[in-house]
mmCIF file of C-alpha atoms and ligand atoms in Angstrom:
data_model
loop_
_atom_site.group_PDB
_atom_site.id
_atom_site.type_symbol
_atom_site.label_atom_id
_atom_site.label_comp_id
_atom_site.label_asym_id
_atom_site.label_seq_id
_atom_site.Cartn_x
_atom_site.Cartn_y
_atom_site.Cartn_z
ATOM 1 C CA MET A 20 -40.209 14.847 15.767
ATOM 2 C CA SER A 21 -38.217 12.430 13.504
ATOM 3 C CA THR A 22 -35.151 13.090 11.721
ATOM 4 C CA PRO A 23 -34.530 11.810 8.526
ATOM 5 C CA PRO A 24 -31.601 8.708 8.805
ATOM 6 C CA ILE A 25 -28.216 9.789 7.952
ATOM 7 C CA GLU A 26 -26.799 7.991 5.199
ATOM 8 C CA THR A 27 -24.726 4.645 6.270
ATOM 9 C CA PRO A 28 -21.442 4.658 6.616
ATOM 10 C CA GLU A 29 -20.450 3.089 3.376
ATOM 11 C CA ALA A 30 -22.450 5.911 1.801
ATOM 12 C CA TRP A 31 -20.188 8.591 3.771
ATOM 13 C CA GLU A 32 -17.571 11.052 1.734
ATOM 14 C CA PRO A 33 -13.961 9.646 2.252
ATOM 15 C CA ALA A 34 -13.452 12.261 4.583
ATOM 16 C CA THR A 35 -16.204 11.230 6.812
ATOM 17 C CA GLN A 36 -15.325 7.647 6.681
ATOM 18 C CA LEU A 37 -11.710 8.346 7.713
ATOM 19 C CA ILE A 38 -13.025 10.533 10.616
ATOM 20 C CA ARG A 39 -15.839 8.559 11.893
ATOM 21 C CA GLY A 40 -15.447 4.976 10.433
ATOM 22 C CA GLY A 41 -14.907 2.174 12.647
ATOM 23 C CA LEU A 42 -15.224 4.047 15.963
ATOM 24 C CA THR A 43 -16.599 2.088 18.787
ATOM 25 C CA ARG A 44 -16.705 3.800 21.983
ATOM 26 C CA SER A 45 -15.991 2.008 25.270
ATOM 27 C CA LEU A 46 -18.202 2.459 28.534
ATOM 28 C CA TYR A 47 -16.239 5.869 29.095
ATOM 29 C CA GLY A 48 -17.449 7.751 26.237
ATOM 30 C CA GLU A 49 -13.552 9.015 25.043
ATOM 31 C CA THR A 50 -13.695 11.329 22.248
ATOM 32 C CA SER A 51 -10.312 9.818 20.553
ATOM 33 C CA GLU A 52 -10.092 6.420 19.766
ATOM 34 C CA ALA A 53 -9.072 4.377 22.784
ATOM 35 C CA LEU A 54 -5.781 2.315 22.818
ATOM 36 C CA PHE A 55 -6.226 -1.293 24.280
ATOM 37 C CA LEU A 56 -2.870 -2.156 24.875
ATOM 38 C CA THR A 57 -3.703 -5.638 26.067
ATOM 39 C CA GLN A 58 -2.543 -8.990 25.247
ATOM 40 C CA SER A 59 -5.749 -10.947 26.288
ATOM 41 C CA PHE A 60 -8.944 -10.815 27.930
ATOM 42 C CA VAL A 61 -11.050 -11.879 30.660
ATOM 43 C CA TYR A 62 -14.343 -13.378 30.927
ATOM 44 C CA GLU A 63 -17.534 -12.988 33.509
ATOM 45 C CA SER A 64 -17.859 -16.815 33.730
ATOM 46 C CA ALA A 65 -16.472 -20.174 32.323
ATOM 47 C CA GLU A 66 -19.642 -20.072 30.166
ATOM 48 C CA GLU A 67 -18.763 -16.842 28.695
ATOM 49 C CA ALA A 68 -15.178 -17.908 27.897
ATOM 50 C CA ASP A 69 -16.524 -20.898 26.353
ATOM 51 C CA ALA A 70 -18.878 -18.824 24.022
ATOM 52 C CA ARG A 71 -15.993 -16.675 23.165
ATOM 53 C CA PHE A 72 -14.000 -19.494 22.090
ATOM 54 C CA ALA A 73 -16.916 -20.967 20.236
ATOM 55 C CA GLY A 74 -17.683 -17.637 18.154
ATOM 56 C CA THR A 75 -20.966 -17.606 19.558
ATOM 57 C CA SER A 76 -20.945 -14.706 22.220
ATOM 58 C CA ASN A 77 -23.502 -11.886 22.301
ATOM 59 C CA GLY A 78 -20.860 -9.454 23.616
ATOM 60 C CA PRO A 79 -17.327 -8.782 22.522
ATOM 61 C CA GLN A 80 -15.476 -11.590 20.508
ATOM 62 C CA PHE A 81 -11.988 -11.048 21.629
ATOM 63 C CA VAL A 82 -9.887 -13.827 23.088
ATOM 64 C CA TYR A 83 -6.471 -12.874 22.449
ATOM 65 C CA SER A 84 -4.621 -9.925 20.569
ATOM 66 C CA ARG A 85 -2.651 -12.266 18.063
ATOM 67 C CA TYR A 86 -6.483 -12.879 16.959
ATOM 68 C CA GLY A 87 -7.751 -9.470 17.411
ATOM 69 C CA ASN A 88 -7.835 -6.518 19.689
ATOM 70 C CA PRO A 89 -10.600 -3.723 19.901
ATOM 71 C CA THR A 90 -8.002 -0.908 18.544
ATOM 72 C CA ASN A 91 -6.948 -2.909 15.828
ATOM 73 C CA GLN A 92 -10.403 -3.904 14.707
ATOM 74 C CA MET A 93 -11.248 -0.259 14.658
ATOM 75 C CA PHE A 94 -8.556 0.550 12.285
ATOM 76 C CA GLU A 95 -9.612 -2.414 10.420
ATOM 77 C CA GLU A 96 -13.080 -1.284 10.074
ATOM 78 C CA LYS A 97 -12.105 2.156 9.313
ATOM 79 C CA LEU A 98 -9.630 1.038 6.239
ATOM 80 C CA ALA A 99 -12.329 -1.535 5.253
ATOM 81 C CA LEU A 100 -14.737 1.130 4.857
ATOM 82 C CA LEU A 101 -12.708 3.498 2.622
ATOM 83 C CA GLU A 102 -11.412 0.633 0.715
ATOM 84 C CA GLY A 103 -15.046 -0.497 -0.032
ATOM 85 C CA ALA A 104 -14.013 -4.185 1.319
ATOM 86 C CA GLU A 105 -15.991 -6.381 2.991
ATOM 87 C CA LEU A 106 -13.196 -7.471 5.544
ATOM 88 C CA CYS A 107 -9.874 -6.069 6.455
ATOM 89 C CA ARG A 108 -7.040 -7.902 8.521
ATOM 90 C CA SER A 109 -4.204 -5.914 9.844
ATOM 91 C CA THR A 110 -0.825 -7.030 9.935
ATOM 92 C CA ALA A 111 2.648 -5.737 11.594
ATOM 93 C CA SER A 112 4.198 -4.301 8.452
ATOM 94 C CA GLY A 113 3.655 -4.299 4.776
ATOM 95 C CA MET A 114 5.779 -7.038 4.210
ATOM 96 C CA ALA A 115 3.703 -9.505 6.689
ATOM 97 C CA ALA A 116 0.595 -8.489 4.598
ATOM 98 C CA ILE A 117 2.392 -9.258 1.586
ATOM 99 C CA SER A 118 3.893 -12.561 2.328
ATOM 100 C CA SER A 119 0.472 -13.941 4.276
ATOM 101 C CA ALA A 120 -1.574 -12.552 1.147
ATOM 102 C CA LEU A 121 0.554 -14.735 -1.304
ATOM 103 C CA THR A 122 1.286 -17.709 0.867
ATOM 104 C CA GLY A 123 -2.559 -17.964 1.875
ATOM 105 C CA LEU A 124 -3.423 -18.598 -1.573
ATOM 106 C CA VAL A 125 -0.998 -21.341 -2.601
ATOM 107 C CA GLN A 126 0.276 -24.574 -2.209
ATOM 108 C CA ALA A 127 2.938 -26.740 -3.555
ATOM 109 C CA GLY A 128 2.911 -27.174 -7.305
ATOM 110 C CA ASP A 129 1.174 -23.673 -7.989
ATOM 111 C CA HIS A 130 2.433 -21.016 -9.926
ATOM 112 C CA ILE A 131 2.177 -16.950 -9.223
ATOM 113 C CA LEU A 132 2.708 -14.478 -11.930
ATOM 114 C CA SER A 133 3.527 -10.903 -11.047
ATOM 115 C CA GLY A 134 4.366 -7.841 -12.938
ATOM 116 C CA ARG A 135 8.481 -7.104 -13.321
ATOM 117 C CA ALA A 136 8.820 -4.025 -11.269
ATOM 118 C CA LEU A 137 7.873 -4.967 -7.718
ATOM 119 C CA PHE A 138 8.837 -3.600 -4.346
ATOM 120 C CA GLY A 139 12.540 -5.443 -3.444
ATOM 121 C CA SER A 140 11.128 -7.539 -0.800
ATOM 122 C CA CYS A 141 8.204 -8.796 -2.777
ATOM 123 C CA ARG A 142 10.966 -9.860 -5.284
ATOM 124 C CA TRP A 143 12.548 -11.916 -2.576
ATOM 125 C CA ILE A 144 9.652 -13.668 -1.712
ATOM 126 C CA LEU A 145 8.879 -14.705 -4.945
ATOM 127 C CA ASP A 146 12.112 -15.510 -6.292
ATOM 128 C CA LYS A 147 13.929 -17.065 -3.150
ATOM 129 C CA HIS A 148 11.492 -17.736 -0.450
ATOM 130 C CA LEU A 149 8.520 -19.304 -2.142
ATOM 131 C CA PRO A 150 10.131 -21.716 -4.255
ATOM 132 C CA ARG A 151 11.476 -23.543 -1.188
ATOM 133 C CA PHE A 152 7.679 -24.483 -0.634
ATOM 134 C CA GLY A 153 7.336 -25.714 -4.198
ATOM 135 C CA VAL A 154 5.607 -22.469 -5.425
ATOM 136 C CA GLU A 155 6.974 -21.436 -8.456
ATOM 137 C CA SER A 156 6.771 -17.710 -10.121
ATOM 138 C CA SER A 157 7.469 -15.720 -13.116
ATOM 139 C CA SER A 158 7.142 -12.163 -14.091
ATOM 140 C CA VAL A 159 5.961 -9.902 -16.804
ATOM 141 C CA ASP A 160 6.585 -6.549 -18.384
ATOM 142 C CA GLY A 161 2.979 -5.106 -16.392
ATOM 143 C CA PRO A 162 1.817 -2.734 -19.073
ATOM 144 C CA ASP A 163 2.197 -5.152 -21.798
ATOM 145 C CA LEU A 164 -1.245 -6.956 -21.621
ATOM 146 C CA ASP A 165 0.177 -9.520 -24.236
ATOM 147 C CA ALA A 166 3.026 -10.556 -22.199
ATOM 148 C CA TRP A 167 0.598 -11.326 -19.296
ATOM 149 C CA ARG A 168 -1.617 -13.532 -21.774
ATOM 150 C CA ALA A 169 1.223 -15.287 -22.782
ATOM 151 C CA ALA A 170 2.536 -15.836 -19.342
ATOM 152 C CA ILE A 171 -0.358 -17.451 -17.610
ATOM 153 C CA ARG A 172 -0.229 -20.861 -16.824
ATOM 154 C CA PRO A 173 -3.090 -23.160 -15.705
ATOM 155 C CA ASN A 174 -1.667 -23.406 -12.410
ATOM 156 C CA THR A 175 -1.222 -20.073 -11.975
ATOM 157 C CA LYS A 176 -3.230 -19.331 -8.583
ATOM 158 C CA VAL A 177 -2.296 -15.780 -7.967
ATOM 159 C CA VAL A 178 -1.750 -12.628 -10.126
ATOM 160 C CA PHE A 179 0.610 -10.018 -8.167
ATOM 161 C CA ILE A 180 0.067 -6.474 -9.204
ATOM 162 C CA GLU A 181 1.959 -3.404 -7.918
ATOM 163 C CA THR A 182 0.361 -0.242 -9.788
ATOM 164 C CA PRO A 183 1.762 2.592 -9.644
ATOM 165 C CA ALA A 184 4.979 0.358 -9.170
ATOM 166 C CA ASN A 185 8.154 1.437 -7.214
ATOM 167 C CA PRO A 186 9.954 3.369 -8.302
ATOM 168 C CA LEU A 187 9.295 4.687 -12.010
ATOM 169 C CA LEU A 188 5.348 4.570 -11.247
ATOM 170 C CA GLU A 189 4.618 2.177 -14.073
ATOM 171 C CA ILE A 190 1.202 1.432 -14.396
ATOM 172 C CA THR A 191 -0.425 -1.887 -15.009
ATOM 173 C CA ASP A 192 -4.145 -2.156 -16.210
ATOM 174 C CA ILE A 193 -5.833 -3.640 -13.319
ATOM 175 C CA ALA A 194 -8.957 -4.659 -14.874
ATOM 176 C CA GLU A 195 -7.659 -6.164 -17.960
ATOM 177 C CA VAL A 196 -4.968 -8.441 -15.805
ATOM 178 C CA ALA A 197 -8.173 -9.462 -14.008
ATOM 179 C CA LYS A 198 -9.925 -10.765 -16.618
ATOM 180 C CA ILE A 199 -7.040 -12.691 -17.935
ATOM 181 C CA ALA A 200 -6.445 -14.138 -14.247
ATOM 182 C CA HIS A 201 -9.521 -15.051 -13.836
ATOM 183 C CA GLU A 202 -9.981 -17.189 -16.947
ATOM 184 C CA VAL A 203 -7.615 -19.603 -15.225
ATOM 185 C CA GLY A 204 -9.322 -19.327 -12.179
ATOM 186 C CA ALA A 205 -6.632 -17.226 -10.063
ATOM 187 C CA LYS A 206 -7.063 -14.842 -7.835
ATOM 188 C CA VAL A 207 -5.574 -11.045 -8.201
ATOM 189 C CA VAL A 208 -3.746 -9.478 -5.249
ATOM 190 C CA VAL A 209 -2.832 -5.566 -5.821
ATOM 191 C CA ASP A 210 -0.378 -3.882 -3.823
ATOM 192 C CA ASN A 211 -2.222 -0.583 -3.233
ATOM 193 C CA VAL A 212 0.424 1.688 -1.465
ATOM 194 C CA PHE A 213 1.167 4.282 -4.090
ATOM 195 C CA ALA A 214 -2.173 5.050 -4.929
ATOM 196 C CA THR A 215 -4.033 4.923 -1.633
ATOM 197 C CA ALA A 216 -7.717 3.833 -1.448
ATOM 198 C CA LEU A 217 -8.443 7.525 -2.435
ATOM 199 C CA TYR A 218 -7.108 7.211 -5.777
ATOM 200 C CA GLN A 219 -7.480 3.779 -6.613
ATOM 201 C CA GLN A 220 -9.932 0.989 -5.735
ATOM 202 C CA PRO A 221 -8.883 -1.931 -6.842
ATOM 203 C CA LEU A 222 -11.328 -4.143 -5.845
ATOM 204 C CA LYS A 223 -13.968 -2.198 -7.860
ATOM 205 C CA LEU A 224 -11.633 -3.274 -10.948
ATOM 206 C CA GLY A 225 -11.802 -6.880 -10.614
ATOM 207 C CA ALA A 226 -8.759 -7.657 -7.990
ATOM 208 C CA ASP A 227 -9.645 -10.323 -5.426
ATOM 209 C CA ILE A 228 -7.042 -9.070 -2.476
ATOM 210 C CA VAL A 229 -5.864 -5.282 -1.990
ATOM 211 C CA VAL A 230 -2.563 -5.049 0.644
ATOM 212 C CA TYR A 231 -1.058 -2.097 1.865
ATOM 213 C CA SER A 232 1.893 -0.912 3.812
ATOM 214 C CA ALA A 233 0.180 1.045 6.498
ATOM 215 C CA THR A 234 3.504 2.486 7.014
ATOM 216 C CA LYS A 235 3.324 5.067 4.400
ATOM 217 C CA HIS A 236 0.715 6.887 3.724
ATOM 218 C CA ILE A 237 -1.759 5.856 6.672
ATOM 219 C CA ASP A 238 0.646 6.589 9.122
ATOM 220 C CA GLY A 239 1.695 9.215 7.039
ATOM 221 C CA GLY A 240 4.273 10.696 10.145
ATOM 222 C CA GLY A 241 7.029 8.024 9.528
ATOM 223 C CA ARG A 242 6.309 6.705 13.076
ATOM 224 C CA VAL A 243 5.399 2.886 12.764
ATOM 225 C CA LEU A 244 5.372 -0.143 10.970
ATOM 226 C CA GLY A 245 2.032 -1.474 9.405
ATOM 227 C CA GLY A 246 0.068 -3.342 6.865
ATOM 228 C CA ALA A 247 -3.387 -4.739 5.768
ATOM 229 C CA ILE A 248 -4.892 -7.352 3.703
ATOM 230 C CA LEU A 249 -8.655 -6.483 2.332
ATOM 231 C CA GLY A 250 -11.261 -8.320 0.203
ATOM 232 C CA LYS A 251 -14.346 -10.231 0.467
ATOM 233 C CA GLN A 252 -15.554 -11.931 3.460
ATOM 234 C CA THR A 253 -15.497 -15.617 2.324
ATOM 235 C CA LEU A 254 -12.152 -15.546 0.494
ATOM 236 C CA MET A 255 -10.405 -13.613 3.691
ATOM 237 C CA ASP A 256 -12.009 -16.190 6.054
ATOM 238 C CA GLU A 257 -10.681 -19.335 3.919
ATOM 239 C CA ALA A 258 -7.441 -17.939 2.914
ATOM 240 C CA TYR A 259 -6.326 -16.047 6.112
ATOM 241 C CA LYS A 260 -8.065 -16.125 9.343
ATOM 242 C CA ASP A 261 -6.588 -19.480 10.325
ATOM 243 C CA LEU A 262 -3.055 -18.396 8.737
ATOM 244 C CA LEU A 263 -2.869 -14.985 10.390
ATOM 245 C CA ARG A 264 -4.052 -16.363 14.012
ATOM 246 C CA HIS A 265 -1.348 -19.139 14.084
ATOM 247 C CA THR A 266 1.356 -17.706 12.432
ATOM 248 C CA GLY A 267 0.961 -14.586 14.308
ATOM 249 C CA PRO A 268 2.179 -11.179 12.218
ATOM 250 C CA ALA A 269 -0.332 -9.123 14.458
ATOM 251 C CA LEU A 270 -0.082 -5.530 14.198
ATOM 252 C CA SER A 271 0.868 -4.028 17.468
ATOM 253 C CA PRO A 272 -2.540 -2.268 19.151
ATOM 254 C CA PHE A 273 0.007 0.841 19.733
ATOM 255 C CA ASN A 274 0.747 1.034 15.911
ATOM 256 C CA ALA A 275 -2.767 0.859 15.038
ATOM 257 C CA TRP A 276 -3.577 3.494 17.599
ATOM 258 C CA VAL A 277 -0.988 5.850 15.795
ATOM 259 C CA MET A 278 -2.280 4.911 12.707
ATOM 260 C CA LEU A 279 -5.889 5.473 13.439
ATOM 261 C CA LYS A 280 -4.968 9.006 14.270
ATOM 262 C CA GLY A 281 -3.019 9.253 10.970
ATOM 263 C CA MET A 282 -6.125 8.245 9.163
ATOM 264 C CA GLU A 283 -8.136 11.018 10.120
ATOM 265 C CA THR A 284 -5.605 13.629 8.156
ATOM 266 C CA LEU A 285 -5.154 11.021 5.080
ATOM 267 C CA GLU A 286 -6.955 12.882 2.940
ATOM 268 C CA LEU A 287 -6.162 16.166 3.790
ATOM 269 C CA ARG A 288 -2.366 15.167 3.377
ATOM 270 C CA VAL A 289 -2.585 12.997 0.494
ATOM 271 C CA ASP A 290 -4.685 15.744 -1.619
ATOM 272 C CA ARG A 291 -1.964 18.265 -0.134
ATOM 273 C CA ALA A 292 0.923 16.474 -1.317
ATOM 274 C CA THR A 293 -0.660 14.960 -4.851
ATOM 275 C CA ARG A 294 -0.848 18.453 -5.810
ATOM 276 C CA SER A 295 2.500 19.764 -4.791
ATOM 277 C CA ALA A 296 3.818 16.335 -6.521
ATOM 278 C CA ALA A 297 2.100 17.395 -10.053
ATOM 279 C CA ALA A 298 3.378 21.041 -9.861
ATOM 280 C CA LEU A 299 6.948 19.444 -8.844
ATOM 281 C CA ALA A 300 6.672 17.034 -11.894
ATOM 282 C CA ASP A 301 6.034 19.853 -14.152
ATOM 283 C CA LEU A 302 9.054 21.927 -12.801
ATOM 284 C CA VAL A 303 11.228 18.931 -13.106
ATOM 285 C CA ALA A 304 10.204 18.087 -16.560
ATOM 286 C CA ASP A 305 10.643 22.005 -17.495
ATOM 287 C CA HIS A 306 14.565 22.026 -16.326
ATOM 288 C CA LYS A 307 17.413 21.471 -18.491
ATOM 289 C CA ALA A 308 18.978 18.916 -16.356
ATOM 290 C CA THR A 309 16.326 16.574 -16.457
ATOM 291 C CA ARG A 310 16.220 13.558 -19.481
ATOM 292 C CA ARG A 311 12.732 12.354 -18.344
ATOM 293 C CA VAL A 312 10.041 12.388 -15.802
ATOM 294 C CA PHE A 313 7.587 9.965 -14.591
ATOM 295 C CA TYR A 314 4.384 10.964 -13.269
ATOM 296 C CA PRO A 315 1.021 9.067 -13.949
ATOM 297 C CA HIS A 316 -1.193 12.254 -14.770
ATOM 298 C CA ARG A 317 1.126 13.929 -17.162
ATOM 299 C CA LYS A 318 0.675 13.110 -20.538
ATOM 300 C CA ASP A 319 4.184 12.142 -21.296
ATOM 301 C CA HIS A 320 3.698 9.268 -18.794
ATOM 302 C CA PRO A 321 4.102 5.866 -20.912
ATOM 303 C CA GLN A 322 0.713 4.471 -19.534
ATOM 304 C CA TYR A 323 -0.971 7.761 -19.203
ATOM 305 C CA ALA A 324 -4.686 6.701 -20.511
ATOM 306 C CA VAL A 325 -4.576 3.840 -18.372
ATOM 307 C CA ALA A 326 -3.468 5.814 -15.178
ATOM 308 C CA LYS A 327 -6.494 8.381 -16.218
ATOM 309 C CA LYS A 328 -8.993 5.375 -16.541
ATOM 310 C CA GLN A 329 -8.192 3.647 -13.286
ATOM 311 C CA MET A 330 -6.883 5.862 -10.714
ATOM 312 C CA SER A 331 -8.463 9.543 -9.828
ATOM 313 C CA ALA A 332 -5.265 11.317 -9.479
ATOM 314 C CA GLY A 333 -1.876 11.253 -10.110
ATOM 315 C CA SER A 334 0.274 10.328 -6.784
ATOM 316 C CA THR A 335 2.192 11.816 -4.226
ATOM 317 C CA LEU A 336 5.630 10.520 -5.742
ATOM 318 C CA LEU A 337 7.346 11.268 -8.941
ATOM 319 C CA ALA A 338 10.395 9.999 -10.330
ATOM 320 C CA PHE A 339 12.987 11.667 -12.961
ATOM 321 C CA ASP A 340 16.199 10.405 -14.753
ATOM 322 C CA LEU A 341 19.074 12.984 -14.555
ATOM 323 C CA GLY A 342 21.353 10.901 -16.703
ATOM 324 C CA THR A 343 24.025 10.088 -14.812
ATOM 325 C CA GLN A 344 24.577 8.579 -11.248
ATOM 326 C CA ALA A 345 27.132 11.731 -10.617
ATOM 327 C CA ALA A 346 24.360 13.930 -11.511
ATOM 328 C CA ALA A 347 21.778 12.130 -9.597
ATOM 329 C CA PHE A 348 23.978 12.414 -6.334
ATOM 330 C CA ASN A 349 25.030 15.917 -7.211
ATOM 331 C CA PHE A 350 21.095 16.717 -7.175
ATOM 332 C CA LEU A 351 20.257 14.592 -3.809
ATOM 333 C CA ASN A 352 23.540 16.352 -1.754
ATOM 334 C CA ALA A 353 22.417 19.759 -3.014
ATOM 335 C CA LEU A 354 18.918 19.235 -1.376
ATOM 336 C CA GLN A 355 18.556 21.441 1.700
ATOM 337 C CA ILE A 356 14.923 20.726 2.563
ATOM 338 C CA VAL A 357 14.021 17.580 1.342
ATOM 339 C CA ASP A 358 15.915 14.646 2.876
ATOM 340 C CA ILE A 359 17.727 11.903 1.334
ATOM 341 C CA SER A 360 15.821 8.494 2.601
ATOM 342 C CA ASN A 361 14.171 5.353 1.096
ATOM 343 C CA ASN A 362 10.594 5.674 2.705
ATOM 344 C CA LEU A 363 7.689 7.287 1.285
ATOM 345 C CA GLY A 364 4.341 8.781 2.017
ATOM 346 C CA ASP A 365 5.645 11.046 5.012
ATOM 347 C CA SER A 366 4.997 14.400 5.839
ATOM 348 C CA LYS A 367 8.545 15.165 5.167
ATOM 349 C CA SER A 368 9.769 15.053 1.650
ATOM 350 C CA LEU A 369 12.152 12.234 0.859
ATOM 351 C CA ALA A 370 14.232 11.708 -2.301
ATOM 352 C CA THR A 371 15.936 8.277 -2.839
ATOM 353 C CA HIS A 372 18.333 7.063 -5.321
ATOM 354 C CA PRO A 373 16.951 3.516 -6.297
ATOM 355 C CA THR A 374 20.109 2.038 -8.198
ATOM 356 C CA THR A 375 22.247 2.284 -4.965
ATOM 357 C CA THR A 376 19.629 1.872 -2.289
ATOM 358 C CA THR A 377 16.006 0.288 -2.830
ATOM 359 C CA HIS A 378 17.155 -1.660 -6.237
ATOM 360 C CA ARG A 379 20.617 -2.324 -5.029
ATOM 361 C CA SER A 380 20.415 -6.134 -4.545
ATOM 362 C CA MET A 381 18.850 -6.375 -8.191
ATOM 363 C CA SER A 382 21.467 -7.026 -11.014
ATOM 364 C CA GLU A 383 22.136 -4.311 -13.344
ATOM 365 C CA GLU A 384 20.402 -6.046 -16.327
ATOM 366 C CA GLU A 385 17.396 -6.846 -13.949
ATOM 367 C CA ARG A 386 17.415 -3.035 -12.900
ATOM 368 C CA LEU A 387 17.775 -1.653 -16.561
ATOM 369 C CA SER A 388 14.639 -4.106 -17.670
ATOM 370 C CA VAL A 389 12.458 -1.854 -15.290
ATOM 371 C CA GLY A 390 13.598 1.316 -16.534
ATOM 372 C CA VAL A 391 15.648 2.007 -13.156
ATOM 373 C CA THR A 392 18.950 3.611 -14.753
ATOM 374 C CA PRO A 393 21.798 5.060 -12.660
ATOM 375 C CA GLY A 394 20.485 8.701 -13.040
ATOM 376 C CA CYS A 395 17.055 7.954 -11.709
ATOM 377 C CA VAL A 396 15.671 9.726 -8.759
ATOM 378 C CA ARG A 397 12.205 9.034 -6.632
ATOM 379 C CA LEU A 398 11.088 11.882 -4.960
ATOM 380 C CA SER A 399 7.926 11.260 -2.459
ATOM 381 C CA VAL A 400 6.393 14.554 -1.540
ATOM 382 C CA GLY A 401 5.228 15.800 1.715
ATOM 383 C CA LEU A 402 3.716 18.645 3.065
ATOM 384 C CA GLU A 403 6.060 21.515 2.969
ATOM 385 C CA GLY A 404 5.194 24.748 1.428
ATOM 386 C CA LEU A 405 5.294 24.307 -2.501
ATOM 387 C CA GLY A 406 7.269 27.396 -2.704
ATOM 388 C CA ASP A 407 10.359 25.914 -0.553
ATOM 389 C CA LEU A 408 9.896 22.665 -2.259
ATOM 390 C CA SER A 409 10.257 24.232 -5.606
ATOM 391 C CA ARG A 410 13.066 26.658 -4.724
ATOM 392 C CA ASP A 411 15.017 23.543 -3.252
ATOM 393 C CA ILE A 412 14.402 21.062 -6.154
ATOM 394 C CA SER A 413 15.165 23.892 -8.766
ATOM 395 C CA ARG A 414 18.524 24.743 -6.779
ATOM 396 C CA ALA A 415 19.409 20.957 -6.593
ATOM 397 C CA LEU A 416 18.572 20.633 -10.327
ATOM 398 C CA ASP A 417 20.949 23.405 -11.155
ATOM 399 C CA ALA A 418 23.702 21.693 -9.096
ATOM 400 C CA ALA A 419 23.090 18.293 -11.075
HETATM 401 C C1 PLP B 526 7.068 -0.170 1.779
HETATM 402 C C2 PLP B 526 6.221 -0.841 0.720
HETATM 403 C C3 PLP B 526 6.090 -2.298 0.949
HETATM 404 C C4 PLP B 526 6.769 -2.893 2.278
HETATM 405 O O1 PLP B 526 5.732 -2.368 3.665
HETATM 406 P P1 PLP B 526 6.658 -2.483 5.022
HETATM 407 O O2 PLP B 526 5.530 -1.680 5.868
HETATM 408 O O3 PLP B 526 8.024 -1.793 4.936
HETATM 409 O O4 PLP B 526 6.726 -3.763 5.324
HETATM 410 C C5 PLP B 526 5.560 -3.046 0.001
HETATM 411 N N1 PLP B 526 5.099 -2.752 -0.953
HETATM 412 C C6 PLP B 526 5.409 -1.327 -1.327
HETATM 413 C C7 PLP B 526 5.176 -0.736 -2.700
HETATM 414 C C8 PLP B 526 5.767 -0.406 -0.353
HETATM 415 O O5 PLP B 526 6.093 1.033 -0.426
#
C-alpha cells in the first residue's frame, strides 16, 4: 500500500520547519541534532581529499569548519527554510553577518544608502569603517520615500534597511524602497531582527539579502552570539562565499547547536511574547505617565499602514516616551520582575534607556533626529506571565 507523499519541507508550516527542517542524522540515528565540535575532517583516501577540495565529492563536502560544519549546516538549512531563502550562511554574531553582508557588495568608489535609525554598530561601520576603504554612505529618514528617491545615487550599490528599527520601531516600506534601489542596480539588504522571519519575509518583498543577529529571538535564551546572511544562491556565492571562507567570521558549532535548539521553540516564544507586548503596549498607552507609545500594529503608530502591509504581527518589542530622563529612570528603577538590560529577544523581559546606553555614542542632535528623546524606554517582552508583567509595569509607571 503506498502512502501519499508528504509535502516538501518548503510547504510545511513554520512550526514544522523549525522542528524538522535541516535535520541530518548521523549513522547513530540520534533524536536531537548532533553537535560536531570539530575543526577539521579526515578523508578515506588521497583521492577523496582531492575530490572534497575540488567540490566534486559525492559524499560529505566538509573540509574545515571555517568553511562549513555539519551542525552549522543544519542551522543554516533550518533558517533558510523558514525564510524562504535559497541559501543561508551562518556567522559568529549579528555584526559579523552585517559587516560581511555590506562589504561583500561594495568596492572603493561605491555608495551605501541607509535608513537613519540603525543599530549603533551598523552606524559605526557605515560612518567610520567603510570610508577608510573609499566607500561612502549617507542616510535618510526611513519612512520618507521621497527622501530615498532624492538620496539614491548612480553609484549606490547597497541600500540598507532596518525595519522595525531600533529603538522606536520605526517602519520602512521594504517593497517601495526596493523599487527605488533596483532602478540604479543597488542591492537591498534588510536587518530583520525585530520582526523575525515569522512576521516579515523581506526577500518576498523585493529585498536581495536578509541579515540576522541570531543572538536575539533565534537563541531566545540569552546564551550565545550568532548571525546569518540569507539570499539567492548566485548572489550569496558571488558576494560572500570566498569572503566568509577567507576572512573567517565562522559561527562556533557549539553556538549553532544551541541555536538549533532555540529555533525549535521560536514560533511558540515569539507568538507568546508578541501577544504580551501588544497587551502591554495598550496598558502603557493608557497610563497617565506616558506621553507616547510605539508599537507597529497599534493604530497610533506613525507607519501603521505600512506595518500592516508588510508584517503579519506587531513585535515582541515596544517603546514609549515618559517625558524626561528622570521619569524613565524612575520607571526602570521601580521594576521588580523586568530586568534593566540592553539586550532583546530574550525569554526574560528586558527594559533599556536608549539615550544613556545603546544610543549614547550618538550626538543629542542625531538621537533627536531618530526620535530618541531622554524619556524613551525600550521594552523587550519575554515569556513571564502577562499578569505579573502587567502589574510590574503598572507599578513602575506609577513611580515614573
Ligand atoms: C543585536 C542586533 C545586531 C547585532 O547583533 P550581534 O549578534 O550583537 O552582533 C544588529 N542589528 C540589530 C537590529 C540588533 O538588534
